[in-house]
Amino acid sequence: MSCSLRFDRGHTDDLMAFLMASPSPYHAVATAAERLENAGFRQVEETAAWDGTSGGKYVLRGGAIVAWYVPEGAAAHTPYRIVGAHTDSPNLRVKPLPDTGAYGWRQVAVEIYGGTLLNTWLDRDLGLAGRISLRDGTHRLVNIDRPLLRVPQLAVHLDRSSNDGLKLDRQKHMQPIWGLGDVEEGDLIRFVAEEAGVGAEDVTGWDLMPHPVEPPAYLGRDRELLAGPRMDNLISVHSATAALAAVAGQPDAELPYIPVMAAFDHEENGSQSDTGADGPLLGTVLERSVFARGGTYEDRARAFAGTVCLSSDTGHALHPNYAERHDPTHHPVVNGGPILKVNVNMRYATDGSGRAVFAAACQKAGVPWQTFVSNNSMPCGTTIGPITAARHGIQTVDIGVAILSMHSARELCGADDPYLLANAMTAFLAD
């Protein structure tokens, strides 16, 4: 069957809106949930008893979301088709005691999150977003989306060697300024609480992070490129949300699998959290869905044995200024379609069988695809793919979109690739 997303640049325009609405993992899952709600999905609470009814459902936990669609009459042992992604990006995170400064400058104490390209955060106008935790146990999303913070770079006059190799101290050089005057304890949180419309005395915890306020933009003579923040890995989250909503709109009789979208937090620092891919969230949701439909452990085992997961994350496009850093025979290019990510040491989970599954989905969708392999002399990164495969015993295939400037505060991709990725995901979920 065909459930391709309608192609025009509107899909990429929508991605740009998604990026702007998602300055933190908490905003990303809230934005995805709102879109799924509009497609007929409903939230289920983890603390409530689940029923075996059909339809679209989702679970929110912190910066993670797992959503699935149960077709009418699906057996308890029906396998899943999963698209996995992550909601977090390398950035700066506000420390528990945020108020600092010196010499008449008020600053915010931050910690470095993930493998951030530090220099890309210099001299950039930054807002502040995330969530605050209130005394009554609830949380409130916060998005101060205007120039508020800045990490100022040292002038070249004071370091004549800066263009010969910039060396940044992660503790001393990355603390942003946000005003003038004496440091006052509690000042930042009072300001954030006022922006959120709550009393500062009610704020008992926070998970806050600066974000660039410059919006995404088309780039190039023919606008064939897209520059923007948090593409790693909100491209995948956006595409997975669109694909799941598209598949859920098809007749139930045509769905041989239960389609799932799982977007985890904390991939950039190892995935070891209750909202990370190395936690129990995905397995718990899938098992509860089996049992809610009257299944047994045998049904659960059968369902998992027939399940396949696409782990979708960004990968490296061939960089024209550093071609020697890439494998000499594998040259992914932007706007060339999604990439299949391969590493025989299982830093990516793809094997030959998984390649066949992905190739079939792309062929069905009419989407071109490419292969990424790291240069043997360079260490290879990893994804949620191997974690998902090992933790749940699920066949997993690593894919993604090829980009430049990965882990920069502002990354670059082909403007057509997000649409191509979403179509491949849609064909995979619908089989």
Tab-separated table of N, CA, C and O in Angstrom, residues 233-333:
chain	number	residue	atom	x	y	z
A	233	ASN	N	19.057	15.477	17.305
A	233	ASN	CA	18.483	14.542	16.377
A	233	ASN	C	16.991	14.812	16.185
A	233	ASN	O	16.196	13.918	16.001
A	234	LEU	N	16.607	16.093	16.224
A	234	LEU	CA	15.186	16.405	16.076
A	234	LEU	C	14.692	16.205	14.656
A	234	LEU	O	13.476	16.104	14.430
A	235	ILE	N	15.600	16.141	13.668
A	235	ILE	CA	15.176	15.731	12.327
A	235	ILE	C	14.470	14.387	12.413
A	235	ILE	O	13.395	14.174	11.845
A	236	SER	N	15.082	13.442	13.128
A	236	SER	CA	14.525	12.092	13.239
A	236	SER	C	13.244	12.079	14.051
A	236	SER	O	12.292	11.364	13.723
A	237	VAL	N	13.185	12.854	15.131
A	237	VAL	CA	11.979	12.900	15.958
A	237	VAL	C	10.815	13.462	15.143
A	237	VAL	O	9.695	12.925	15.173
A	238	HIS	N	11.066	14.524	14.414
A	238	HIS	CA	10.022	15.129	13.584
A	238	HIS	C	9.553	14.157	12.505
A	238	HIS	O	8.341	13.970	12.295
A	239	SER	N	10.498	13.524	11.809
A	239	SER	CA	10.124	12.580	10.750
A	239	SER	C	9.366	11.387	11.311
A	239	SER	O	8.383	10.923	10.708
A	240	ALA	N	9.791	10.876	12.468
A	240	ALA	CA	9.126	9.725	13.073
A	240	ALA	C	7.703	10.078	13.493
A	240	ALA	O	6.778	9.270	13.327
A	241	THR	N	7.515	11.274	14.037
A	241	THR	CA	6.173	11.710	14.433
A	241	THR	C	5.256	11.805	13.219
A	241	THR	O	4.115	11.332	13.238
A	242	ALA	N	5.768	12.409	12.146
A	242	ALA	CA	4.975	12.533	10.926
A	242	ALA	C	4.656	11.168	10.329
A	242	ALA	O	3.536	10.921	9.861
A	243	ALA	N	5.643	10.258	10.341
A	243	ALA	CA	5.434	8.932	9.762
A	243	ALA	C	4.403	8.137	10.555
A	243	ALA	O	3.523	7.489	9.982
A	244	LEU	N	4.483	8.174	11.888
A	244	LEU	CA	3.531	7.427	12.703
A	244	LEU	C	2.121	7.964	12.512
A	244	LEU	O	1.155	7.195	12.398
A	245	ALA	N	1.976	9.278	12.471
A	245	ALA	CA	0.657	9.864	12.256
A	245	ALA	C	0.105	9.468	10.883
A	245	ALA	O	-1.086	9.179	10.742
A	246	ALA	N	0.973	9.411	9.868
A	246	ALA	CA	0.531	9.032	8.527
A	246	ALA	C	0.067	7.579	8.487
A	246	ALA	O	-0.962	7.248	7.895
A	247	VAL	N	0.826	6.698	9.137
A	247	VAL	CA	0.474	5.273	9.147
A	247	VAL	C	-0.811	5.043	9.931
A	247	VAL	O	-1.658	4.217	9.552
A	248	ALA	N	-0.990	5.761	11.034
A	248	ALA	CA	-2.202	5.605	11.843
A	248	ALA	C	-3.449	6.024	11.078
A	248	ALA	O	-4.564	5.629	11.445
A	249	GLY	N	-3.276	6.786	10.013
A	249	GLY	CA	-4.407	7.198	9.207
A	249	GLY	C	-4.795	6.213	8.127
A	249	GLY	O	-5.760	6.433	7.396
A	250	GLN	N	-4.069	5.092	8.030
A	250	GLN	CA	-4.385	4.070	7.033
A	250	GLN	C	-5.424	3.087	7.579
A	250	GLN	O	-5.585	2.953	8.798
A	251	PRO	N	-6.110	2.363	6.704
A	251	PRO	CA	-7.051	1.334	7.177
A	251	PRO	C	-6.341	0.279	8.022
A	251	PRO	O	-5.266	-0.207	7.660
A	252	ASP	N	-6.946	-0.071	9.164
A	252	ASP	CA	-6.311	-1.018	10.084
A	252	ASP	C	-6.006	-2.350	9.428
A	252	ASP	O	-5.006	-3.011	9.751
A	253	ALA	N	-6.851	-2.791	8.501
A	253	ALA	CA	-6.678	-4.104	7.881
A	253	ALA	C	-5.384	-4.188	7.091
A	253	ALA	O	-4.900	-5.285	6.801
A	254	GLU	N	-4.807	-3.042	6.744
A	254	GLU	CA	-3.595	-3.036	5.931
A	254	GLU	C	-2.326	-2.950	6.777
A	254	GLU	O	-1.225	-2.826	6.232
A	255	LEU	N	-2.441	-2.991	8.101
A	255	LEU	CA	-1.277	-2.882	8.970
A	255	LEU	C	-0.940	-4.241	9.586
A	255	LEU	O	-1.611	-4.685	10.523
A	256	PRO	N	0.092	-4.909	9.090
A	256	PRO	CA	0.451	-6.214	9.637
A	256	PRO	C	1.245	-6.132	10.939
A	256	PRO	O	1.444	-7.144	11.608
A	257	TYR	N	1.739	-4.938	11.267
A	257	TYR	CA	2.525	-4.723	12.475
A	257	TYR	C	1.878	-3.628	13.324
A	257	TYR	O	1.003	-2.905	12.863
A	258	ILE	N	2.361	-3.502	14.553
A	258	ILE	CA	1.992	-2.370	15.401
A	258	ILE	C	3.100	-1.331	15.264
A	258	ILE	O	4.227	-1.563	15.710
A	259	PRO	N	2.818	-0.183	14.620
A	259	PRO	CA	3.863	0.832	14.437
A	259	PRO	C	4.122	1.603	15.731
A	259	PRO	O	3.194	1.927	16.474
A	260	VAL	N	5.399	1.890	15.978
A	260	VAL	CA	5.832	2.522	17.227
A	260	VAL	C	6.836	3.625	16.914
A	260	VAL	O	7.690	3.476	16.027
A	261	MET	N	6.747	4.711	17.647
A	261	MET	CA	7.766	5.745	17.636
A	261	MET	C	8.299	5.907	19.059
A	261	MET	O	7.521	6.107	19.997
A	262	ALA	N	9.630	5.788	19.222
A	262	ALA	CA	10.248	5.928	20.543
A	262	ALA	C	11.352	6.975	20.450
A	262	ALA	O	12.326	6.786	19.713
A	263	ALA	N	11.200	8.078	21.165
A	263	ALA	CA	12.200	9.140	21.177
A	263	ALA	C	12.710	9.284	22.611
A	263	ALA	O	11.950	9.629	23.512
A	264	PHE	N	13.988	9.012	22.799
A	264	PHE	CA	14.596	8.948	24.129
A	264	PHE	C	15.418	10.197	24.423
A	264	PHE	O	15.891	10.887	23.526
A	265	ASP	N	15.636	10.434	25.690
A	265	ASP	CA	16.528	11.482	26.159
A	265	ASP	C	17.906	10.869	26.442
A	265	ASP	O	18.083	9.658	26.456
A	266	HIS	N	18.895	11.724	26.643
A	266	HIS	CA	20.224	11.378	27.175
A	266	HIS	C	21.065	10.475	26.268
A	266	HIS	O	21.999	9.841	26.743
A	267	GLU	N	20.766	10.450	24.971
A	267	GLU	CA	21.627	9.692	24.060
A	267	GLU	C	23.024	10.279	24.007
A	267	GLU	O	24.018	9.549	23.886
A	268	GLU	N	23.115	11.612	24.088
A	268	GLU	CA	24.404	12.266	23.925
A	268	GLU	C	25.358	12.033	25.099
A	268	GLU	O	26.536	12.382	25.001
A	269	ASN	N	24.871	11.464	26.191
A	269	ASN	CA	25.789	11.139	27.290
A	269	ASN	C	25.672	9.691	27.730
A	269	ASN	O	25.982	9.353	28.873
A	270	GLY	N	25.232	8.807	26.814
A	270	GLY	CA	25.309	7.383	27.094
A	270	GLY	C	24.000	6.653	27.255
A	270	GLY	O	23.992	5.429	27.402
A	271	SER	N	22.873	7.349	27.315
A	271	SER	CA	21.535	6.739	27.353
A	271	SER	C	21.197	6.037	28.656
A	271	SER	O	20.165	5.368	28.739
A	272	GLN	N	22.026	6.188	29.669
A	272	GLN	CA	21.776	5.466	30.922
A	272	GLN	C	20.976	6.328	31.893
A	272	GLN	O	21.523	6.999	32.768
A	273	SER	N	19.664	6.302	31.706
A	273	SER	CA	18.741	7.011	32.587
A	273	SER	C	17.376	6.361	32.438
A	273	SER	O	17.174	5.511	31.572
A	274	ASP	N	16.431	6.789	33.250
A	274	ASP	CA	15.093	6.201	33.149
A	274	ASP	C	14.357	6.669	31.907
A	274	ASP	O	13.325	6.104	31.540
A	275	THR	N	14.885	7.698	31.237
A	275	THR	CA	14.302	8.164	29.980
A	275	THR	C	15.229	7.921	28.797
A	275	THR	O	14.935	8.362	27.683
A	276	GLY	N	16.325	7.229	29.025
A	276	GLY	CA	17.271	6.915	27.969
A	276	GLY	C	16.995	5.552	27.352
A	276	GLY	O	16.261	4.727	27.909
A	277	ALA	N	17.608	5.295	26.200
A	277	ALA	CA	17.394	4.026	25.497
A	277	ALA	C	17.925	2.837	26.275
A	277	ALA	O	17.479	1.700	26.053
A	278	ASP	N	18.871	3.063	27.185
A	278	ASP	CA	19.392	1.970	27.996
A	278	ASP	C	18.552	1.730	29.236
A	278	ASP	O	18.872	0.864	30.053
A	279	GLY	N	17.473	2.476	29.406
A	279	GLY	CA	16.541	2.245	30.495
A	279	GLY	C	15.427	1.303	30.066
A	279	GLY	O	15.374	0.835	28.926
A	280	PRO	N	14.490	1.028	30.955
A	280	PRO	CA	13.447	0.032	30.682
A	280	PRO	C	12.213	0.556	29.970
A	280	PRO	O	11.277	-0.201	29.717
A	281	LEU	N	12.177	1.854	29.613
A	281	LEU	CA	10.930	2.461	29.154
A	281	LEU	C	10.335	1.742	27.947
A	281	LEU	O	9.153	1.357	27.957
A	282	LEU	N	11.098	1.563	26.890
A	282	LEU	CA	10.557	0.959	25.675
A	282	LEU	C	10.068	-0.454	25.931
A	282	LEU	O	8.942	-0.821	25.555
A	283	GLY	N	10.892	-1.266	26.566
A	283	GLY	CA	10.503	-2.648	26.832
A	283	GLY	C	9.255	-2.741	27.678
A	283	GLY	O	8.378	-3.578	27.430
A	284	THR	N	9.152	-1.863	28.675
A	284	THR	CA	7.977	-1.869	29.540
A	284	THR	C	6.711	-1.531	28.756
A	284	THR	O	5.666	-2.180	28.916
A	285	VAL	N	6.789	-0.510	27.907
A	285	VAL	CA	5.625	-0.119	27.111
A	285	VAL	C	5.201	-1.248	26.181
A	285	VAL	O	4.011	-1.587	26.083
A	286	LEU	N	6.152	-1.850	25.481
A	286	LEU	CA	5.808	-2.922	24.541
A	286	LEU	C	5.209	-4.119	25.273
A	286	LEU	O	4.222	-4.713	24.817
A	287	GLU	N	5.781	-4.487	26.404
A	287	GLU	CA	5.256	-5.613	27.176
A	287	GLU	C	3.853	-5.320	27.695
A	287	GLU	O	2.956	-6.171	27.614
A	288	ARG	N	3.651	-4.127	28.235
A	288	ARG	CA	2.327	-3.786	28.768
A	288	ARG	C	1.269	-3.782	27.672
A	288	ARG	O	0.114	-4.142	27.916
A	289	SER	N	1.665	-3.397	26.474
A	289	SER	CA	0.722	-3.427	25.368
A	289	SER	C	0.320	-4.863	25.033
A	289	SER	O	-0.855	-5.150	24.775
A	290	VAL	N	1.287	-5.778	25.051
A	290	VAL	CA	0.981	-7.198	24.817
A	290	VAL	C	0.029	-7.718	25.892
A	290	VAL	O	-1.004	-8.338	25.596
A	291	PHE	N	0.359	-7.464	27.146
A	291	PHE	CA	-0.437	-7.997	28.249
A	291	PHE	C	-1.818	-7.343	28.317
A	291	PHE	O	-2.813	-7.996	28.679
A	292	ALA	N	-1.907	-6.059	27.954
A	292	ALA	CA	-3.203	-5.380	27.959
A	292	ALA	C	-4.152	-5.988	26.936
A	292	ALA	O	-5.375	-5.928	27.102
A	293	ARG	N	-3.599	-6.579	25.888
A	293	ARG	CA	-4.433	-7.240	24.878
A	293	ARG	C	-4.649	-8.718	25.197
A	293	ARG	O	-5.017	-9.502	24.322
A	294	GLY	N	-4.401	-9.078	26.456
A	294	GLY	CA	-4.666	-10.441	26.900
A	294	GLY	C	-3.555	-11.423	26.610
A	294	GLY	O	-3.753	-12.635	26.704
A	295	GLY	N	-2.378	-10.909	26.263
A	295	GLY	CA	-1.272	-11.787	25.898
A	295	GLY	C	-0.558	-12.396	27.092
A	295	GLY	O	-0.713	-11.959	28.233
A	296	THR	N	0.241	-13.393	26.815
A	296	THR	CA	1.062	-14.080	27.797
A	296	THR	C	2.534	-13.777	27.528
A	296	THR	O	2.876	-13.084	26.560
A	297	TYR	N	3.403	-14.322	28.382
A	297	TYR	CA	4.836	-14.148	28.129
A	297	TYR	C	5.226	-14.763	26.791
A	297	TYR	O	6.091	-14.244	26.081
A	298	GLU	N	4.575	-15.862	26.427
A	298	GLU	CA	4.845	-16.483	25.122
A	298	GLU	C	4.472	-15.518	23.992
A	298	GLU	O	5.209	-15.393	23.001
A	299	ASP	N	3.363	-14.810	24.128
A	299	ASP	CA	2.985	-13.817	23.126
A	299	ASP	C	4.006	-12.679	23.060
A	299	ASP	O	4.354	-12.199	21.977
A	300	ARG	N	4.464	-12.286	24.230
A	300	ARG	CA	5.488	-11.239	24.284
A	300	ARG	C	6.739	-11.678	23.550
A	300	ARG	O	7.325	-10.920	22.761
A	301	ALA	N	7.191	-12.915	23.786
A	301	ALA	CA	8.388	-13.425	23.128
A	301	ALA	C	8.199	-13.502	21.619
A	301	ALA	O	9.106	-13.154	20.838
A	302	ARG	N	7.028	-13.931	21.191
A	302	ARG	CA	6.749	-14.008	19.751
A	302	ARG	C	6.735	-12.621	19.115
A	302	ARG	O	7.262	-12.424	18.012
A	303	ALA	N	6.124	-11.673	19.812
A	303	ALA	CA	6.064	-10.307	19.281
A	303	ALA	C	7.456	-9.707	19.133
A	303	ALA	O	7.790	-9.120	18.095
A	304	PHE	N	8.297	-9.864	20.166
A	304	PHE	CA	9.641	-9.293	20.117
A	304	PHE	C	10.487	-9.984	19.046
A	304	PHE	O	11.314	-9.342	18.392
A	305	ALA	N	10.291	-11.275	18.853
A	305	ALA	CA	11.085	-12.018	17.869
A	305	ALA	C	10.810	-11.539	16.452
A	305	ALA	O	11.690	-11.616	15.584
A	306	GLY	N	9.615	-11.037	16.199
A	306	GLY	CA	9.280	-10.552	14.864
A	306	GLY	C	9.404	-9.058	14.702
A	306	GLY	O	9.044	-8.510	13.650
A	307	THR	N	9.932	-8.382	15.711
A	307	THR	CA	10.008	-6.923	15.710
A	307	THR	C	11.293	-6.434	15.052
A	307	THR	O	12.351	-7.058	15.186
A	308	VAL	N	11.203	-5.314	14.354
A	308	VAL	CA	12.366	-4.646	13.772
A	308	VAL	C	12.325	-3.175	14.174
A	308	VAL	O	11.253	-2.561	14.211
A	309	CYS	N	13.493	-2.623	14.476
A	309	CYS	CA	13.610	-1.218	14.857
A	309	CYS	C	14.551	-0.497	13.904
A	309	CYS	O	15.653	-0.988	13.622
A	310	LEU	N	14.119	0.661	13.412
A	310	LEU	CA	15.015	1.587	12.727
A	310	LEU	C	15.503	2.598	13.748
A	310	LEU	O	14.710	3.375	14.293
A	311	SER	N	16.787	2.568	14.049
A	311	SER	CA	17.388	3.572	14.921
A	311	SER	C	17.842	4.726	14.043
A	311	SER	O	18.792	4.604	13.266
A	312	SER	N	17.146	5.854	14.150
A	312	SER	CA	17.399	6.972	13.243
A	312	SER	C	18.144	8.086	13.963
A	312	SER	O	17.659	8.639	14.948
A	313	ASP	N	19.317	8.419	13.452
A	313	ASP	CA	20.143	9.474	14.003
A	313	ASP	C	20.913	10.113	12.852
A	313	ASP	O	21.086	9.499	11.800
A	314	THR	N	21.383	11.316	13.045
A	314	THR	CA	22.135	11.951	11.974
A	314	THR	C	23.490	11.288	11.786
A	314	THR	O	24.044	10.684	12.709
A	315	GLY	N	24.029	11.389	10.587
A	315	GLY	CA	25.359	10.880	10.262
A	315	GLY	C	26.141	11.940	9.511
A	315	GLY	O	25.644	13.039	9.234
A	316	HIS	N	27.365	11.611	9.152
A	316	HIS	CA	28.263	12.591	8.554
A	316	HIS	C	28.181	12.583	7.030
A	316	HIS	O	28.442	11.567	6.388
A	317	ALA	N	27.815	13.725	6.469
A	317	ALA	CA	27.961	13.920	5.028
A	317	ALA	C	29.435	14.172	4.707
A	317	ALA	O	30.203	14.633	5.556
A	318	LEU	N	29.831	13.861	3.474
A	318	LEU	CA	31.194	14.141	3.044
A	318	LEU	C	31.477	15.639	3.143
A	318	LEU	O	30.745	16.453	2.576
A	319	HIS	N	32.511	16.000	3.892
A	319	HIS	CA	32.868	17.401	4.092
A	319	HIS	C	33.876	17.800	3.017
A	319	HIS	O	34.951	17.213	2.926
A	320	PRO	N	33.558	18.801	2.190
A	320	PRO	CA	34.456	19.114	1.081
A	320	PRO	C	35.827	19.634	1.504
A	320	PRO	O	36.792	19.533	0.738
A	321	ASN	N	35.930	20.182	2.712
A	321	ASN	CA	37.210	20.710	3.179
A	321	ASN	C	38.043	19.701	3.948
A	321	ASN	O	39.208	19.972	4.257
A	322	TYR	N	37.434	18.549	4.253
A	322	TYR	CA	38.128	17.531	5.044
A	322	TYR	C	37.849	16.136	4.493
A	322	TYR	O	37.564	15.200	5.245
A	323	ALA	N	37.942	15.985	3.184
A	323	ALA	CA	37.580	14.710	2.567
A	323	ALA	C	38.429	13.557	3.082
A	323	ALA	O	37.969	12.412	3.131
A	324	GLU	N	39.652	13.847	3.510
A	324	GLU	CA	40.543	12.782	3.987
A	324	GLU	C	40.071	12.171	5.297
A	324	GLU	O	40.524	11.081	5.684
A	325	ARG	N	39.155	12.826	5.985
A	325	ARG	CA	38.637	12.286	7.239
A	325	ARG	C	37.545	11.239	7.011
A	325	ARG	O	37.102	10.600	7.965
A	326	HIS	N	37.104	11.081	5.800
A	326	HIS	CA	36.020	10.156	5.479
A	326	HIS	C	36.566	8.884	4.848
A	326	HIS	O	37.710	8.844	4.358
A	327	ASP	N	35.743	7.838	4.834
A	327	ASP	CA	36.128	6.617	4.137
A	327	ASP	C	36.304	6.930	2.649
A	327	ASP	O	35.482	7.647	2.062
A	328	PRO	N	37.353	6.403	2.015
A	328	PRO	CA	37.625	6.786	0.627
A	328	PRO	C	36.610	6.281	-0.392
A	328	PRO	O	36.572	6.790	-1.511
A	329	THR	N	35.791	5.296	-0.031
A	329	THR	CA	34.838	4.754	-1.005
A	329	THR	C	33.372	4.966	-0.628
A	329	THR	O	32.492	4.631	-1.413
A	330	HIS	N	33.105	5.487	0.567
A	330	HIS	CA	31.734	5.749	0.984
A	330	HIS	C	31.589	7.257	1.201
A	330	HIS	O	32.135	7.808	2.159
A	331	HIS	N	30.849	7.920	0.323
A	331	HIS	CA	30.746	9.372	0.327
A	331	HIS	C	29.295	9.827	0.357
A	331	HIS	O	28.744	10.262	-0.653
A	332	PRO	N	28.631	9.751	1.508
A	332	PRO	CA	27.255	10.253	1.588
A	332	PRO	C	27.195	11.752	1.290
A	332	PRO	O	28.057	12.517	1.742
A	333	VAL	N	26.198	12.152	0.522
A	333	VAL	CA	26.032	13.557	0.167
A	333	VAL	C	24.665	14.031	0.641
A	333	VAL	O	23.734	13.240	0.789
